[in-house]
Coordinates of C-alpha atoms and ligand atoms in Angstrom, one line a residue:
M6 CA 20.9 -36.9 40.2
T7 CA 22.8 -35.6 37.5
G8 CA 22.9 -32.3 35.3
R9 CA 19.4 -30.6 34.2
I10 CA 18.1 -32.0 30.9
L11 CA 16.3 -29.1 28.9
L12 CA 13.4 -28.9 26.6
S13 CA 15.2 -27.9 23.5
A14 CA 18.7 -26.4 24.4
P15 CA 20.9 -25.0 21.4
D16 CA 23.1 -27.7 19.5
V17 CA 26.3 -25.7 18.6
G18 CA 30.0 -26.8 18.4
E19 CA 33.2 -26.2 16.6
L20 CA 31.7 -25.8 13.3
E21 CA 29.4 -23.1 14.4
E22 CA 32.4 -21.2 16.3
A23 CA 34.7 -21.6 13.0
Y24 CA 32.0 -19.9 10.9
V25 CA 31.6 -17.3 13.5
V26 CA 35.3 -16.5 14.0
E27 CA 35.8 -16.3 10.2
A28 CA 32.9 -13.6 9.8
L29 CA 34.2 -11.9 12.6
R30 CA 37.9 -11.8 10.9
S31 CA 36.4 -10.9 7.5
G32 CA 35.5 -7.4 8.8
W33 CA 31.8 -7.6 8.0
V34 CA 30.7 -6.9 11.7
A35 CA 27.3 -5.3 10.8
P36 CA 23.8 -6.2 9.7
A37 CA 24.8 -6.8 6.2
G38 CA 27.8 -8.6 4.5
P39 CA 28.4 -11.6 2.4
A40 CA 27.1 -14.1 5.3
V41 CA 23.7 -12.6 5.2
D42 CA 23.7 -12.9 1.3
A43 CA 24.6 -16.6 1.3
F44 CA 22.2 -17.4 4.1
E45 CA 19.5 -16.0 2.5
R46 CA 20.3 -18.0 -0.9
E47 CA 20.7 -21.1 1.1
V48 CA 17.5 -20.8 3.5
A49 CA 15.3 -19.9 0.3
A50 CA 16.7 -23.0 -1.6
R51 CA 15.9 -25.0 1.4
A52 CA 12.3 -23.9 1.7
G53 CA 11.9 -24.0 -2.0
V54 CA 11.2 -20.2 -2.5
A55 CA 12.9 -18.0 -4.9
H56 CA 13.5 -15.0 -2.3
A57 CA 14.5 -14.3 1.0
V58 CA 15.3 -11.2 3.5
A59 CA 17.2 -12.2 6.7
V60 CA 15.6 -10.4 9.7
S61 CA 16.2 -10.1 13.5
S62 CA 13.8 -12.2 14.8
G63 CA 10.9 -14.4 13.7
T64 CA 8.5 -11.5 15.4
A65 CA 10.0 -9.0 13.1
G66 CA 9.3 -11.2 10.1
L67 CA 6.0 -11.8 10.7
H68 CA 5.3 -8.1 11.5
L69 CA 7.0 -7.1 8.1
A70 CA 5.1 -9.8 6.2
L71 CA 1.7 -8.4 7.6
L72 CA 2.5 -5.2 6.4
A73 CA 3.8 -6.2 3.0
C74 CA 0.3 -8.0 2.8
G75 CA -1.4 -4.3 3.8
A76 CA -2.6 -5.5 7.2
S77 CA -3.6 -2.5 9.3
A78 CA -5.7 -0.6 12.1
G79 CA -9.6 -1.7 11.8
Q80 CA -8.8 -5.1 10.0
A81 CA -8.9 -8.4 11.5
V82 CA -6.4 -10.8 11.1
I83 CA -7.1 -14.8 11.8
V84 CA -4.7 -16.6 13.7
P85 CA -4.8 -19.9 15.8
T86 CA -5.6 -19.5 19.4
L87 CA -3.0 -22.3 20.4
T88 CA 0.5 -20.5 19.3
F89 CA 3.3 -18.7 21.0
A90 CA 2.4 -15.2 21.7
A91 CA 4.7 -13.8 18.9
T92 CA 2.0 -14.7 16.3
A93 CA -0.6 -12.4 17.8
N94 CA 1.7 -9.6 18.9
A95 CA 2.7 -9.1 15.3
V96 CA -0.7 -8.4 14.4
A97 CA -1.1 -6.1 17.1
Y98 CA 1.9 -4.0 16.1
T99 CA -0.2 -3.5 12.9
G100 CA -3.0 -2.1 14.7
A101 CA -5.2 -4.9 13.3
D102 CA -7.2 -7.1 15.6
P103 CA -6.0 -10.8 16.1
V104 CA -9.1 -12.9 15.8
F105 CA -8.3 -16.4 17.6
V106 CA -9.5 -19.6 15.8
D107 CA -9.6 -22.9 17.6
C108 CA -7.5 -25.9 16.5
D109 CA -7.7 -29.5 15.2
P110 CA -7.6 -31.7 18.2
Q111 CA -4.9 -34.2 16.6
T112 CA -2.4 -31.8 15.4
G113 CA -3.3 -28.7 17.5
N114 CA -3.4 -26.7 14.0
I115 CA -5.7 -24.1 13.3
D116 CA -9.1 -25.8 12.0
P117 CA -10.0 -25.0 8.5
V118 CA -13.7 -25.5 8.9
L119 CA -13.6 -22.8 11.7
V120 CA -11.4 -20.5 9.5
A121 CA -14.3 -20.6 6.9
Q122 CA -17.0 -19.8 9.4
T123 CA -15.0 -17.0 10.8
I124 CA -14.1 -15.5 7.4
A125 CA -18.0 -15.8 6.5
E126 CA -18.8 -14.0 9.6
L127 CA -16.3 -11.3 9.5
R128 CA -17.4 -10.8 5.6
A129 CA -21.2 -10.5 6.9
E130 CA -20.3 -8.0 9.2
G131 CA -18.3 -5.9 6.4
R132 CA -15.2 -6.2 8.2
T133 CA -11.8 -6.3 6.1
I134 CA -9.9 -9.6 6.9
G135 CA -6.3 -8.6 6.3
A136 CA -4.6 -12.0 6.4
V137 CA -5.0 -15.5 7.7
M138 CA -1.8 -16.7 9.3
P139 CA -1.8 -20.4 10.0
V140 CA 1.2 -21.7 12.5
D141 CA 2.8 -25.1 11.9
L142 CA 2.7 -25.7 15.5
F143 CA 5.8 -27.8 16.9
G144 CA 6.8 -28.2 13.2
T145 CA 3.8 -30.1 11.9
C146 CA 2.2 -28.2 9.0
A147 CA -1.3 -26.7 9.0
D148 CA -3.6 -28.3 6.7
Y149 CA -2.7 -26.2 3.6
N150 CA -4.7 -28.5 1.1
E151 CA -7.7 -26.9 3.1
L152 CA -6.5 -23.5 3.8
I153 CA -5.0 -22.4 0.6
P154 CA -8.0 -22.8 -1.5
L155 CA -10.1 -21.0 1.3
C156 CA -7.9 -18.1 1.2
D157 CA -8.1 -17.8 -2.6
Q158 CA -11.7 -18.1 -2.7
F159 CA -12.2 -15.2 -0.6
G160 CA -9.1 -13.2 -1.7
V161 CA -7.5 -13.2 1.7
P162 CA -3.8 -13.3 1.8
L163 CA -1.9 -16.6 3.7
I164 CA 0.9 -15.9 5.7
E165 CA 2.6 -19.1 6.9
D166 CA 4.1 -18.8 10.4
A167 CA 6.7 -21.3 9.8
A168 CA 8.8 -20.2 12.9
E169 CA 8.8 -23.8 14.3
S170 CA 8.9 -25.8 11.0
L171 CA 12.0 -25.3 9.1
G172 CA 12.8 -28.6 7.3
S173 CA 9.4 -30.1 7.3
S174 CA 7.0 -30.4 4.5
Y175 CA 3.4 -30.7 3.8
R176 CA 2.6 -33.3 0.7
G177 CA 6.1 -33.0 -0.5
R178 CA 6.3 -29.1 -0.4
P179 CA 8.7 -27.3 2.1
A180 CA 7.2 -25.6 5.1
G181 CA 7.7 -22.0 4.6
S182 CA 6.6 -22.0 0.9
F183 CA 3.1 -21.9 1.3
G184 CA 1.0 -18.5 1.0
A185 CA 2.1 -15.1 0.1
A186 CA 4.8 -15.2 2.5
G187 CA 6.4 -17.5 5.2
V188 CA 8.3 -16.8 8.4
I189 CA 11.0 -18.6 9.9
S190 CA 12.6 -18.2 13.4
F191 CA 16.1 -19.0 14.5
N192 CA 15.6 -18.3 18.1
G193 CA 17.9 -20.1 20.7
N194 CA 15.3 -23.0 21.1
K195 CA 14.3 -23.7 17.7
I196 CA 15.2 -26.6 15.5
M197 CA 18.3 -24.4 14.5
T198 CA 19.4 -21.2 15.7
T199 CA 21.3 -17.7 15.3
S200 CA 21.0 -17.1 18.8
G201 CA 18.1 -14.7 17.6
G202 CA 17.1 -14.1 14.1
G203 CA 14.3 -14.9 11.4
M204 CA 14.0 -15.3 7.7
L205 CA 10.9 -14.1 5.5
L206 CA 10.4 -16.2 2.5
S207 CA 8.2 -15.4 -0.7
D208 CA 8.3 -16.3 -4.1
N209 CA 7.0 -12.5 -4.7
R210 CA 10.2 -10.5 -5.4
A211 CA 8.3 -7.4 -5.0
L212 CA 7.1 -8.4 -1.3
I213 CA 10.4 -9.3 -0.4
E214 CA 12.1 -6.1 -1.6
R215 CA 9.2 -4.1 0.4
C216 CA 10.1 -5.8 3.1
R217 CA 13.9 -5.4 3.0
H218 CA 13.2 -1.6 2.6
L219 CA 11.1 -1.5 5.8
S220 CA 13.7 -3.9 7.5
T221 CA 16.4 -1.3 6.8
Q222 CA 14.8 2.2 8.6
A223 CA 13.1 2.5 5.0
R224 CA 16.2 4.4 3.7
Q225 CA 15.9 5.5 0.3
P226 CA 18.9 4.2 -2.0
V227 CA 20.6 7.8 -1.8
P228 CA 23.7 8.9 -0.3
H229 CA 22.0 11.5 1.9
Y230 CA 19.8 9.4 4.2
Q231 CA 16.4 10.1 2.6
H232 CA 13.1 8.7 4.1
E233 CA 9.6 8.8 3.0
E234 CA 7.9 6.5 5.6
I235 CA 8.6 5.0 9.1
G236 CA 10.9 2.0 8.8
Y237 CA 12.4 -0.5 11.1
N238 CA 15.9 -1.7 12.2
Y239 CA 15.1 -5.4 11.5
R240 CA 18.2 -6.7 9.6
L241 CA 20.1 -9.8 10.8
S242 CA 23.9 -9.3 11.8
N243 CA 26.6 -10.7 9.6
L244 CA 28.1 -12.7 12.3
L245 CA 24.7 -14.4 13.2
A246 CA 24.0 -15.3 9.5
A247 CA 27.2 -16.9 9.8
L248 CA 26.2 -19.1 12.8
G249 CA 23.3 -19.8 10.6
R250 CA 24.8 -21.1 7.5
A251 CA 26.7 -23.5 10.0
Q252 CA 23.5 -24.8 11.6
L253 CA 21.8 -25.1 8.3
S254 CA 24.6 -27.4 7.0
R255 CA 23.6 -29.7 10.0
L256 CA 20.0 -29.2 10.0
D257 CA 19.3 -32.8 8.2
E258 CA 21.5 -34.4 11.0
M259 CA 19.6 -32.4 14.0
I260 CA 16.4 -33.2 12.3
A261 CA 17.4 -37.0 12.5
R262 CA 18.2 -36.7 15.9
R263 CA 15.0 -35.3 17.0
R264 CA 13.2 -37.9 15.1
A265 CA 14.9 -40.6 16.8
L266 CA 13.9 -39.3 20.3
R267 CA 10.3 -38.9 19.2
D268 CA 10.3 -42.4 18.1
A269 CA 11.5 -43.6 21.2
Y270 CA 8.9 -41.7 23.0
A271 CA 6.3 -43.3 20.7
K272 CA 7.5 -46.6 21.8
V273 CA 7.6 -46.0 25.6
F274 CA 4.0 -45.0 25.1
A275 CA 2.6 -47.1 22.3
S276 CA 1.2 -49.6 25.0
V277 CA -0.1 -47.0 27.2
D278 CA -3.9 -46.3 27.1
G279 CA -5.1 -42.7 26.8
V280 CA -1.6 -41.2 25.6
E281 CA -1.2 -40.1 22.2
L282 CA 1.6 -38.0 20.3
L283 CA 0.3 -34.6 19.1
G284 CA 0.7 -34.0 15.8
A285 CA 3.4 -36.7 14.9
D286 CA 3.7 -36.6 11.2
D287 CA 6.1 -38.2 9.1
E288 CA 6.7 -35.0 7.4
A289 CA 7.3 -33.0 10.4
N290 CA 10.9 -31.8 11.7
C291 CA 9.8 -33.1 15.1
W292 CA 11.1 -29.8 16.8
L293 CA 9.0 -30.5 19.8
T294 CA 7.5 -33.8 20.9
S295 CA 4.3 -33.4 23.1
I296 CA 1.9 -36.2 24.4
V297 CA -1.8 -35.9 25.3
V298 CA -3.0 -37.5 28.3
D299 CA -6.5 -38.4 28.6
P300 CA -6.6 -39.1 32.6
S301 CA -9.8 -41.0 32.5
R302 CA -8.1 -43.9 30.5
A303 CA -4.5 -43.1 31.7
G304 CA -5.2 -43.0 35.4
W305 CA -2.7 -39.9 35.7
Q306 CA -2.4 -36.5 34.5
A307 CA 0.1 -34.8 32.3
S308 CA 1.1 -32.7 35.2
D309 CA 1.9 -35.9 37.3
L310 CA 4.4 -36.8 34.7
A311 CA 5.8 -33.4 34.6
Q312 CA 6.2 -33.4 38.7
H313 CA 7.8 -37.0 38.5
L314 CA 10.4 -35.8 35.8
A315 CA 11.0 -32.3 37.4
G316 CA 12.2 -34.3 40.3
Q317 CA 14.9 -36.1 38.3
N318 CA 16.1 -32.6 36.9
I319 CA 14.3 -33.1 33.6
E320 CA 12.3 -30.1 32.0
T321 CA 9.1 -30.4 30.4
R322 CA 6.5 -27.5 29.5
P323 CA 2.6 -27.5 29.1
V324 CA 1.6 -27.2 25.3
F325 CA 1.0 -23.3 24.8
K326 CA -1.5 -21.8 26.9
P327 CA -4.2 -20.4 24.3
M328 CA -4.3 -16.8 23.3
H329 CA -7.9 -16.3 24.1
L330 CA -7.0 -17.3 27.8
Q331 CA -4.2 -14.8 27.9
P332 CA -5.4 -11.5 29.8
V333 CA -3.5 -9.3 27.3
F334 CA -6.0 -10.5 24.7
A335 CA -8.9 -10.6 27.0
G336 CA -11.1 -8.4 24.7
A337 CA -10.2 -10.2 21.5
R338 CA -12.7 -12.2 19.1
A339 CA -12.3 -16.2 19.6
V340 CA -13.9 -18.6 17.4
L341 CA -13.5 -21.7 19.9
S342 CA -14.3 -25.7 19.7
G343 CA -12.7 -26.5 23.4
A344 CA -9.8 -28.4 21.1
S345 CA -7.1 -25.8 22.4
E346 CA -8.2 -25.8 26.1
R347 CA -8.1 -29.5 26.1
L348 CA -4.5 -29.6 24.7
F349 CA -3.4 -26.8 27.2
E350 CA -4.8 -29.1 30.1
Q351 CA -3.8 -32.4 28.8
G352 CA -0.7 -31.9 26.8
L353 CA 2.9 -32.2 27.8
T354 CA 6.2 -31.2 25.8
L355 CA 8.9 -33.7 26.4
P356 CA 12.7 -32.8 26.1
S357 CA 13.1 -32.9 22.5
G358 CA 16.6 -31.1 21.6
S359 CA 19.0 -32.7 19.2
V360 CA 21.7 -31.9 21.6
L361 CA 20.6 -34.3 24.1
T362 CA 23.1 -37.3 24.6
E363 CA 22.5 -41.0 24.1
H364 CA 22.8 -40.8 28.3
D365 CA 20.5 -38.3 28.4
R366 CA 17.9 -40.3 26.3
Q367 CA 18.3 -43.4 28.5
R368 CA 17.6 -41.0 31.7
I369 CA 14.5 -39.5 30.3
L370 CA 13.1 -42.9 28.6
E371 CA 13.9 -44.8 32.2
T372 CA 12.3 -41.9 34.2
I373 CA 9.3 -42.4 32.2
T374 CA 9.4 -46.0 32.3
E375 CA 9.7 -46.0 36.1
F376 CA 6.7 -43.5 36.2
L377 CA 4.5 -45.6 34.0
G378 CA 5.2 -48.6 36.3
R379 CA 4.1 -47.0 39.3
N380 CA 0.9 -45.5 37.6
Ligands
PLP413 C1 9.4 -18.8 18.1 C2 8.0 -18.4 17.4 C3 7.7 -17.0 16.8 C4 8.8 -15.8 17.1 O1 10.0 -16.1 16.6 P1 11.3 -15.4 17.4 O2 12.4 -15.6 16.4 O3 11.5 -15.8 18.9 O4 10.7 -14.0 17.4 C5 6.7 -16.5 16.1 N1 5.5 -17.8 16.2 C6 6.0 -19.0 16.7 C7 4.8 -20.1 16.3 C8 7.1 -19.2 17.4 O5 7.2 -20.3 17.9

């Protein structure tokens, strides 16, 4: 057996090294500097928005976006139940209550029909809805054609958790540009990385300036350290922004590699009854490729394949455990259809990293083919 194949390892090399060394030598070793400014401009341009503020994580960006939209204690914020915990945690930081909504069975993204139902229910009870925060799960954009008019109709701000979807688009419009604000993550496992970091995006300059202010300890622009409200230390390091600039210059190449891998998986499973790709959409960045296995048709379960791949030192993961099943959110309201629980039971995320070599790819595909031959 050979080396371990990881789900989504960082894809960094000499270019990234050169950018980081240059930033270090420039003397801008701080959470401010020319690389931060340039990175903000470049990511904003890529996502098709006017303004951006670089932050220390995607979670920090979501927290600031919620604060800027006025989310606060006693309010409800509608989020998908099928997501990474950071989406719901950011809501909890503001004191608002996350309300979990189930997903579309094909894409795993928040179900707009259930969102409409939830807004109507909460309104009827006299609750204030701070925001609706869809997630572009695994890089496939949520259904904005339905969600935007819905939020407009009820006057509820939409915040796009685009942590996973930089480089994707929806009907030609880039991910991160939907709603009052969008938030990208540059965590180590995302489509591109700064090791840790994020970017808050908006066309609304006042919203971005508000978030920039909150991210720098709410320091007033005077020399004597004046503060009129509680702030946060959420800025991105100039060294990490330099790393991000190198990554951004390679984003299209990295997306192409992930797409090729997804295409290869699609081919392997094309003739297998009961196996489908989750949310495979031509405009997605293909961050993670997941399959959904119906055991009554396939004759095997997602966990059987996971075990077989693990035996060959190949990492896989279940699809996210829904938030309404998490002990920490046990008391939260949830509007459910059963779709997210089914995806949790039947889904499996396969190695998807752009750093995987042709040899790695063959090893994965051969191991899957061997499994399918036996089952
Ligand atoms: C990664 C992720 C986040 C959090 O981003 P960090 O940069 O790790 O804080 C938020 N939401 C979703 C859907 C994510 O996948």
